[in-house]
PDB file of C-alpha atoms in Angstrom:
ATOM      1  CA  MET A   1     -72.900 236.653 -37.708  1.00 64.00           C
ATOM      2  CA  THR A   2     -76.574 235.715 -37.299  1.00 74.00           C
ATOM      3  CA  LYS A   3     -78.348 234.467 -33.878  1.00 71.00           C
ATOM      4  CA  GLU A   4     -78.475 230.858 -35.475  1.00 75.00           C
ATOM      5  CA  HIS A   5     -74.111 230.972 -36.015  1.00 69.00           C
ATOM      6  CA  TRP A   6     -73.953 231.679 -32.061  1.00 68.00           C
ATOM      7  CA  ASN A   7     -76.270 229.145 -31.038  1.00 66.00           C
ATOM      8  CA  GLN A   8     -74.465 226.347 -33.017  1.00 76.00           C
ATOM      9  CA  ARG A   9     -71.251 228.051 -31.732  1.00 69.00           C
ATOM     10  CA  PHE A  10     -72.169 228.441 -28.196  1.00 74.00           C
ATOM     11  CA  GLY A  11     -74.020 224.794 -28.385  1.00 72.00           C
ATOM     12  CA  GLU A  12     -70.858 222.789 -28.278  1.00 77.00           C
ATOM     13  CA  GLU A  13     -69.443 221.482 -24.985  1.00 74.00           C
ATOM     14  CA  GLU A  14     -66.514 223.749 -25.099  1.00 83.00           C
ATOM     15  CA  TYR A  15     -66.477 227.316 -24.138  1.00 85.00           C
ATOM     16  CA  ALA A  16     -65.567 229.096 -27.082  1.00 81.00           C
ATOM     17  CA  TYR A  17     -63.914 231.561 -25.447  1.00 84.00           C
ATOM     18  CA  GLY A  18     -62.506 229.853 -22.578  1.00 84.00           C
ATOM     19  CA  LYS A  19     -63.836 230.247 -18.667  1.00 94.00           C
ATOM     20  CA  GLU A  20     -61.915 233.104 -17.643  1.00 94.00           C
ATOM     21  CA  PRO A  21     -62.226 237.057 -17.915  1.00 97.00           C
ATOM     22  CA  ASN A  22     -60.907 239.074 -20.498  1.00 97.00           C
ATOM     23  CA  ALA A  23     -57.763 240.194 -19.828  1.00 96.00           C
ATOM     24  CA  PHE A  24     -58.789 243.772 -19.588  1.00 98.00           C
ATOM     25  CA  ILE A  25     -61.444 243.675 -17.558  1.00 98.00           C
ATOM     26  CA  GLN A  26     -59.353 241.520 -15.286  1.00 96.00           C
ATOM     27  CA  GLU A  27     -57.040 244.204 -14.940  1.00 96.00           C
ATOM     28  CA  MET A  28     -59.534 247.182 -14.712  1.00 97.00           C
ATOM     29  CA  ALA A  29     -62.143 245.593 -12.236  1.00 96.00           C
ATOM     30  CA  PRO A  30     -60.612 246.598  -8.948  1.00 93.00           C
ATOM     31  CA  GLN A  31     -61.055 249.722  -9.743  1.00 93.00           C
ATOM     32  CA  LEU A  32     -64.756 249.429  -9.729  1.00 96.00           C
ATOM     33  CA  PRO A  33     -67.002 250.108  -6.813  1.00 96.00           C
ATOM     34  CA  ALA A  34     -69.373 247.173  -6.610  1.00 95.00           C
ATOM     35  CA  GLY A  35     -72.831 248.094  -8.334  1.00 97.00           C
ATOM     36  CA  ASN A  36     -75.306 247.053 -10.644  1.00 98.00           C
ATOM     37  CA  MET A  37     -73.570 246.041 -13.924  1.00 98.00           C
ATOM     38  CA  LEU A  38     -74.652 245.363 -17.550  1.00 98.00           C
ATOM     39  CA  ALA A  39     -72.677 243.002 -19.748  1.00 98.00           C
ATOM     40  CA  ILE A  40     -74.004 243.459 -23.256  1.00 98.00           C
ATOM     41  CA  ALA A  41     -73.271 240.506 -25.984  1.00 95.00           C
ATOM     42  CA  GLU A  42     -71.603 238.731 -23.177  1.00 95.00           C
ATOM     43  CA  GLY A  43     -71.985 235.095 -25.161  1.00 91.00           C
ATOM     44  CA  GLU A  44     -70.763 232.372 -22.762  1.00 94.00           C
ATOM     45  CA  GLY A  45     -70.679 234.406 -19.471  1.00 96.00           C
ATOM     46  CA  ARG A  46     -66.819 234.255 -18.710  1.00 96.00           C
ATOM     47  CA  ASN A  47     -66.737 238.378 -17.343  1.00 97.00           C
ATOM     48  CA  ALA A  48     -69.969 238.613 -16.052  1.00 98.00           C
ATOM     49  CA  VAL A  49     -69.199 235.420 -14.025  1.00 98.00           C
ATOM     50  CA  PHE A  50     -65.869 237.117 -12.775  1.00 98.00           C
ATOM     51  CA  LEU A  51     -67.439 240.211 -12.101  1.00 98.00           C
ATOM     52  CA  ALA A  52     -70.402 238.867 -10.229  1.00 98.00           C
ATOM     53  CA  SER A  53     -67.665 237.374  -7.979  1.00 97.00           C
ATOM     54  CA  LEU A  54     -66.152 240.490  -7.031  1.00 97.00           C
ATOM     55  CA  GLY A  55     -69.450 241.743  -5.731  1.00 97.00           C
ATOM     56  CA  HIS A  56     -71.285 243.041  -8.548  1.00 98.00           C
ATOM     57  CA  GLN A  57     -74.735 242.759  -9.585  1.00 98.00           C
ATOM     58  CA  VAL A  58     -74.757 241.603 -12.886  1.00 98.00           C
ATOM     59  CA  THR A  59     -77.157 241.178 -15.486  1.00 98.00           C
ATOM     60  CA  VAL A  60     -76.073 239.689 -19.431  1.00 98.00           C
ATOM     61  CA  TRP A  61     -78.043 240.769 -22.029  1.00 97.00           C
ATOM     62  CA  ASP A  62     -77.477 238.147 -25.628  1.00 94.00           C
ATOM     63  CA  TYR A  63     -79.483 237.159 -28.210  1.00 91.00           C
ATOM     64  CA  ALA A  64     -77.894 233.617 -28.165  1.00 91.00           C
ATOM     65  CA  THR A  65     -79.882 231.313 -25.881  1.00 93.00           C
ATOM     66  CA  GLU A  66     -76.994 228.536 -25.884  1.00 92.00           C
ATOM     67  CA  GLY A  67     -74.524 231.494 -24.558  1.00 93.00           C
ATOM     68  CA  LEU A  68     -76.927 232.285 -21.914  1.00 96.00           C
ATOM     69  CA  LYS A  69     -77.373 228.453 -20.567  1.00 94.00           C
ATOM     70  CA  LYS A  70     -73.462 228.506 -20.911  1.00 93.00           C
ATOM     71  CA  THR A  71     -73.647 231.412 -18.606  1.00 97.00           C
ATOM     72  CA  LYS A  72     -75.929 230.054 -15.863  1.00 97.00           C
ATOM     73  CA  GLN A  73     -73.663 226.645 -16.348  1.00 96.00           C
ATOM     74  CA  LEU A  74     -70.357 228.869 -15.545  1.00 97.00           C
ATOM     75  CA  ALA A  75     -72.247 230.769 -12.634  1.00 97.00           C
ATOM     76  CA  GLY A  76     -73.087 227.749 -10.682  1.00 97.00           C
ATOM     77  CA  GLU A  77     -69.647 226.108 -10.914  1.00 97.00           C
ATOM     78  CA  LYS A  78     -68.259 229.643  -9.296  1.00 97.00           C
ATOM     79  CA  GLY A  79     -71.274 229.848  -6.860  1.00 98.00           C
ATOM     80  CA  VAL A  80     -72.619 233.468  -8.103  1.00 98.00           C
ATOM     81  CA  GLN A  81     -75.523 234.775  -9.098  1.00 98.00           C
ATOM     82  CA  VAL A  82     -76.328 236.346 -12.650  1.00 98.00           C
ATOM     83  CA  LYS A  83     -79.227 237.282 -14.541  1.00 98.00           C
ATOM     84  CA  THR A  84     -79.493 236.521 -18.244  1.00 98.00           C
ATOM     85  CA  VAL A  85     -82.022 238.404 -20.783  1.00 97.00           C
ATOM     86  CA  CYS A  86     -82.369 236.819 -23.932  1.00 95.00           C
ATOM     87  CA  LEU A  87     -82.308 240.090 -25.731  1.00 94.00           C
ATOM     88  CA  ASP A  88     -81.156 241.131 -29.546  1.00 94.00           C
ATOM     89  CA  LEU A  89     -79.611 244.556 -29.280  1.00 95.00           C
ATOM     90  CA  ASN A  90     -81.774 246.587 -31.952  1.00 95.00           C
ATOM     91  CA  GLU A  91     -84.879 246.189 -29.559  1.00 95.00           C
ATOM     92  CA  ALA A  92     -82.894 246.704 -26.463  1.00 96.00           C
ATOM     93  CA  PRO A  93     -84.716 248.629 -23.507  1.00 94.00           C
ATOM     94  CA  TRP A  94     -82.265 251.492 -22.674  1.00 97.00           C
ATOM     95  CA  LYS A  95     -83.552 253.623 -20.185  1.00 97.00           C
ATOM     96  CA  GLU A  96     -81.318 256.643 -18.986  1.00 97.00           C
ATOM     97  CA  GLN A  97     -79.013 256.374 -15.813  1.00 97.00           C
ATOM     98  CA  SER A  98     -80.477 252.970 -15.070  1.00 97.00           C
ATOM     99  CA  TRP A  99     -76.728 251.054 -14.695  1.00 98.00           C
ATOM    100  CA  ASP A 100     -73.586 251.585 -12.293  1.00 98.00           C
ATOM    101  CA  HIS A 101     -71.254 250.024 -14.835  1.00 98.00           C
ATOM    102  CA  ILE A 102     -71.470 248.690 -18.430  1.00 98.00           C
ATOM    103  CA  ILE A 103     -69.205 246.104 -19.940  1.00 98.00           C
ATOM    104  CA  CYS A 104     -68.245 245.369 -23.680  1.00 98.00           C
ATOM    105  CA  VAL A 105     -66.060 242.755 -24.781  1.00 97.00           C
ATOM    106  CA  PHE A 106     -65.976 241.955 -28.128  1.00 95.00           C
ATOM    107  CA  GLY A 107     -69.062 242.575 -28.869  1.00 95.00           C
ATOM    108  CA  HIS A 108     -69.238 243.638 -32.772  1.00 95.00           C
ATOM    109  CA  PHE A 109     -72.221 244.791 -34.243  1.00 94.00           C
ATOM    110  CA  GLU A 110     -73.071 246.493 -37.956  1.00 95.00           C
ATOM    111  CA  THR A 111     -72.045 249.730 -38.053  1.00 96.00           C
ATOM    112  CA  ASP A 112     -75.751 251.549 -37.538  1.00 97.00           C
ATOM    113  CA  LEU A 113     -76.476 249.210 -34.433  1.00 97.00           C
ATOM    114  CA  ARG A 114     -72.860 249.914 -32.842  1.00 98.00           C
ATOM    115  CA  LEU A 115     -73.150 253.740 -33.178  1.00 98.00           C
ATOM    116  CA  HIS A 116     -76.743 253.504 -31.686  1.00 98.00           C
ATOM    117  CA  THR A 117     -75.289 251.179 -28.884  1.00 98.00           C
ATOM    118  CA  LEU A 118     -72.594 253.217 -27.949  1.00 98.00           C
ATOM    119  CA  LYS A 119     -75.078 256.342 -27.602  1.00 98.00           C
ATOM    120  CA  ALA A 120     -77.541 254.299 -25.702  1.00 98.00           C
ATOM    121  CA  ILE A 121     -74.658 253.502 -23.259  1.00 98.00           C
ATOM    122  CA  GLU A 122     -73.759 256.958 -22.884  1.00 98.00           C
ATOM    123  CA  LYS A 123     -77.236 257.743 -21.592  1.00 98.00           C
ATOM    124  CA  ALA A 124     -77.878 254.637 -19.881  1.00 98.00           C
ATOM    125  CA  VAL A 125     -75.189 254.733 -17.340  1.00 98.00           C
ATOM    126  CA  LYS A 126     -75.458 257.039 -13.808  1.00 98.00           C
ATOM    127  CA  ALA A 127     -73.539 259.912 -13.100  1.00 98.00           C
ATOM    128  CA  GLY A 128     -69.927 258.390 -11.816  1.00 97.00           C
ATOM    129  CA  GLY A 129     -70.917 255.241 -13.158  1.00 98.00           C
ATOM    130  CA  SER A 130     -68.345 253.604 -15.849  1.00 98.00           C
ATOM    131  CA  PHE A 131     -68.567 251.864 -19.297  1.00 98.00           C
ATOM    132  CA  LEU A 132     -65.487 249.236 -19.956  1.00 98.00           C
ATOM    133  CA  CYS A 133     -64.898 247.703 -23.232  1.00 98.00           C
ATOM    134  CA  GLU A 134     -62.405 245.673 -24.898  1.00 98.00           C
ATOM    135  CA  VAL A 135     -63.145 245.562 -28.613  1.00 98.00           C
ATOM    136  CA  TYR A 136     -61.600 244.870 -32.380  1.00 97.00           C
ATOM    137  CA  SER A 137     -60.198 248.139 -34.693  1.00 97.00           C
ATOM    138  CA  ALA A 138     -60.569 247.819 -38.041  1.00 97.00           C
ATOM    139  CA  ASP A 139     -57.246 247.051 -38.421  1.00 97.00           C
ATOM    140  CA  GLN A 140     -57.483 243.345 -36.616  1.00 96.00           C
ATOM    141  CA  LEU A 141     -58.563 242.369 -40.704  1.00 93.00           C
ATOM    142  CA  HIS A 142     -54.838 242.290 -41.248  1.00 93.00           C
ATOM    143  CA  TYR A 143     -54.346 239.960 -37.902  1.00 93.00           C
ATOM    144  CA  GLN A 144     -56.840 237.101 -38.319  1.00 86.00           C
ATOM    145  CA  THR A 145     -56.133 236.203 -35.018  1.00 90.00           C
ATOM    146  CA  GLY A 146     -59.813 236.431 -34.066  1.00 86.00           C
ATOM    147  CA  GLY A 147     -63.020 238.747 -34.702  1.00 88.00           C
ATOM    148  CA  PRO A 148     -65.255 239.818 -37.599  1.00 91.00           C
ATOM    149  CA  ARG A 149     -63.590 239.713 -41.193  1.00 91.00           C
ATOM    150  CA  ASP A 150     -66.042 242.180 -41.949  1.00 94.00           C
ATOM    151  CA  ILE A 151     -64.610 245.697 -41.758  1.00 94.00           C
ATOM    152  CA  GLN A 152     -68.117 247.121 -40.953  1.00 95.00           C
ATOM    153  CA  MET A 153     -67.963 244.850 -37.607  1.00 96.00           C
ATOM    154  CA  LEU A 154     -65.322 246.333 -36.286  1.00 97.00           C
ATOM    155  CA  TYR A 155     -64.489 249.349 -34.513  1.00 98.00           C
ATOM    156  CA  ARG A 156     -62.465 252.977 -34.997  1.00 98.00           C
ATOM    157  CA  PRO A 157     -61.128 254.868 -32.168  1.00 98.00           C
ATOM    158  CA  GLU A 158     -63.197 258.313 -32.779  1.00 98.00           C
ATOM    159  CA  GLU A 159     -66.234 256.425 -32.360  1.00 98.00           C
ATOM    160  CA  LEU A 160     -65.522 256.157 -28.871  1.00 98.00           C
ATOM    161  CA  LEU A 161     -64.053 259.100 -28.298  1.00 98.00           C
ATOM    162  CA  ASN A 162     -66.955 261.279 -29.984  1.00 98.00           C
ATOM    163  CA  THR A 163     -69.591 259.297 -28.145  1.00 98.00           C
ATOM    164  CA  PHE A 164     -67.870 259.620 -24.793  1.00 98.00           C
ATOM    165  CA  ALA A 165     -66.147 263.073 -25.414  1.00 98.00           C
ATOM    166  CA  ASP A 166     -67.858 264.691 -21.592  1.00 98.00           C
ATOM    167  CA  TRP A 167     -66.816 261.717 -19.706  1.00 98.00           C
ATOM    168  CA  HIS A 168     -63.461 261.473 -17.691  1.00 98.00           C
ATOM    169  CA  ILE A 169     -61.603 258.977 -19.944  1.00 98.00           C
ATOM    170  CA  LEU A 170     -59.029 256.809 -17.386  1.00 97.00           C
ATOM    171  CA  HIS A 171     -57.838 254.650 -20.040  1.00 98.00           C
ATOM    172  CA  PHE A 172     -57.611 254.768 -23.896  1.00 98.00           C
ATOM    173  CA  PHE A 173     -55.631 252.309 -25.675  1.00 98.00           C
ATOM    174  CA  MET A 174     -55.304 250.881 -29.219  1.00 98.00           C
ATOM    175  CA  GLY A 175     -53.197 248.560 -30.507  1.00 98.00           C
ATOM    176  CA  GLU A 176     -51.305 245.287 -30.170  1.00 97.00           C
ATOM    177  CA  VAL A 177     -52.229 242.511 -27.194  1.00 96.00           C
ATOM    178  CA  GLU A 178     -51.523 239.458 -26.713  1.00 91.00           C
ATOM    179  CA  ARG A 179     -55.025 237.201 -26.227  1.00 92.00           C
ATOM    180  CA  GLN A 180     -55.117 233.603 -25.276  1.00 84.00           C
ATOM    181  CA  GLU A 181     -59.047 233.302 -25.128  1.00 78.00           C
ATOM    182  CA  GLY A 182     -60.428 230.188 -26.107  1.00 67.00           C
ATOM    183  CA  ARG A 183     -59.723 228.686 -29.018  1.00 74.00           C
ATOM    184  CA  LEU A 184     -60.798 231.098 -31.053  1.00 69.00           C
ATOM    185  CA  HIS A 185     -59.069 234.209 -29.794  1.00 73.00           C
ATOM    186  CA  GLN A 186     -55.417 232.898 -30.149  1.00 75.00           C
ATOM    187  CA  GLY A 187     -52.124 235.545 -30.671  1.00 87.00           C
ATOM    188  CA  VAL A 188     -51.314 239.201 -31.669  1.00 95.00           C
ATOM    189  CA  SER A 189     -54.638 241.048 -31.780  1.00 95.00           C
ATOM    190  CA  HIS A 190     -55.433 244.672 -32.844  1.00 97.00           C
ATOM    191  CA  VAL A 191     -57.463 246.350 -30.243  1.00 97.00           C
ATOM    192  CA  ILE A 192     -59.577 249.333 -29.055  1.00 98.00           C
ATOM    193  CA  GLN A 193     -59.399 249.330 -24.885  1.00 98.00           C
ATOM    194  CA  PHE A 194     -61.439 252.237 -23.086  1.00 98.00           C
ATOM    195  CA  TYR A 195     -62.457 252.851 -19.924  1.00 98.00           C
ATOM    196  CA  GLY A 196     -64.246 256.064 -18.582  1.00 98.00           C
ATOM    197  CA  THR A 197     -66.895 257.325 -16.025  1.00 98.00           C
ATOM    198  CA  LYS A 198     -69.701 259.473 -16.524  1.00 98.00           C
ATOM    199  CA  ARG A 199     -69.326 263.117 -14.970  1.00 96.00           C
ATOM    200  CA  GLY A 200     -71.890 263.918 -12.616  1.00 85.00           C
TER     201      GLY A 200
END
């Protein structure tokens, strides 16, 4: 989907995926020591704002300016600070060992960019830091409850397991979950969840 598509979607007054954090992020967040956190393809900022409320210093990367505006608006409502950067992941300035935590919630990209981004995340997390994600698996095509309708934009378990093979994998799950996130994620979905820490 194009930048224009996302700007149009996020330009509406309603929050497309709601204002509450993703259930997996909400469940795992208490385990994360406060740190410098990056949220990629974060849309309207629901997860970033929640994590900032727990004491993290959160930076959001997204290429939809309307989503970043909504992130700032939500942060203001919740009384927290979130840094926003308008950025296309094709041009992301990844630096090795620069983030304590990185999250990606339903951030879906074409295969080449997805694999490049996962490898970049693996390098960009500091030793002892973590990566968390909940994304749609290729099986989500059969569910029609959210996400891209292009199999090339959906994740396969081996992409995560191979990229983070040297990490300490604390949680890995692929299967059905119930999601009620705004009007666009509604019902039983097929997801992949990952939570791992980088060995020192």
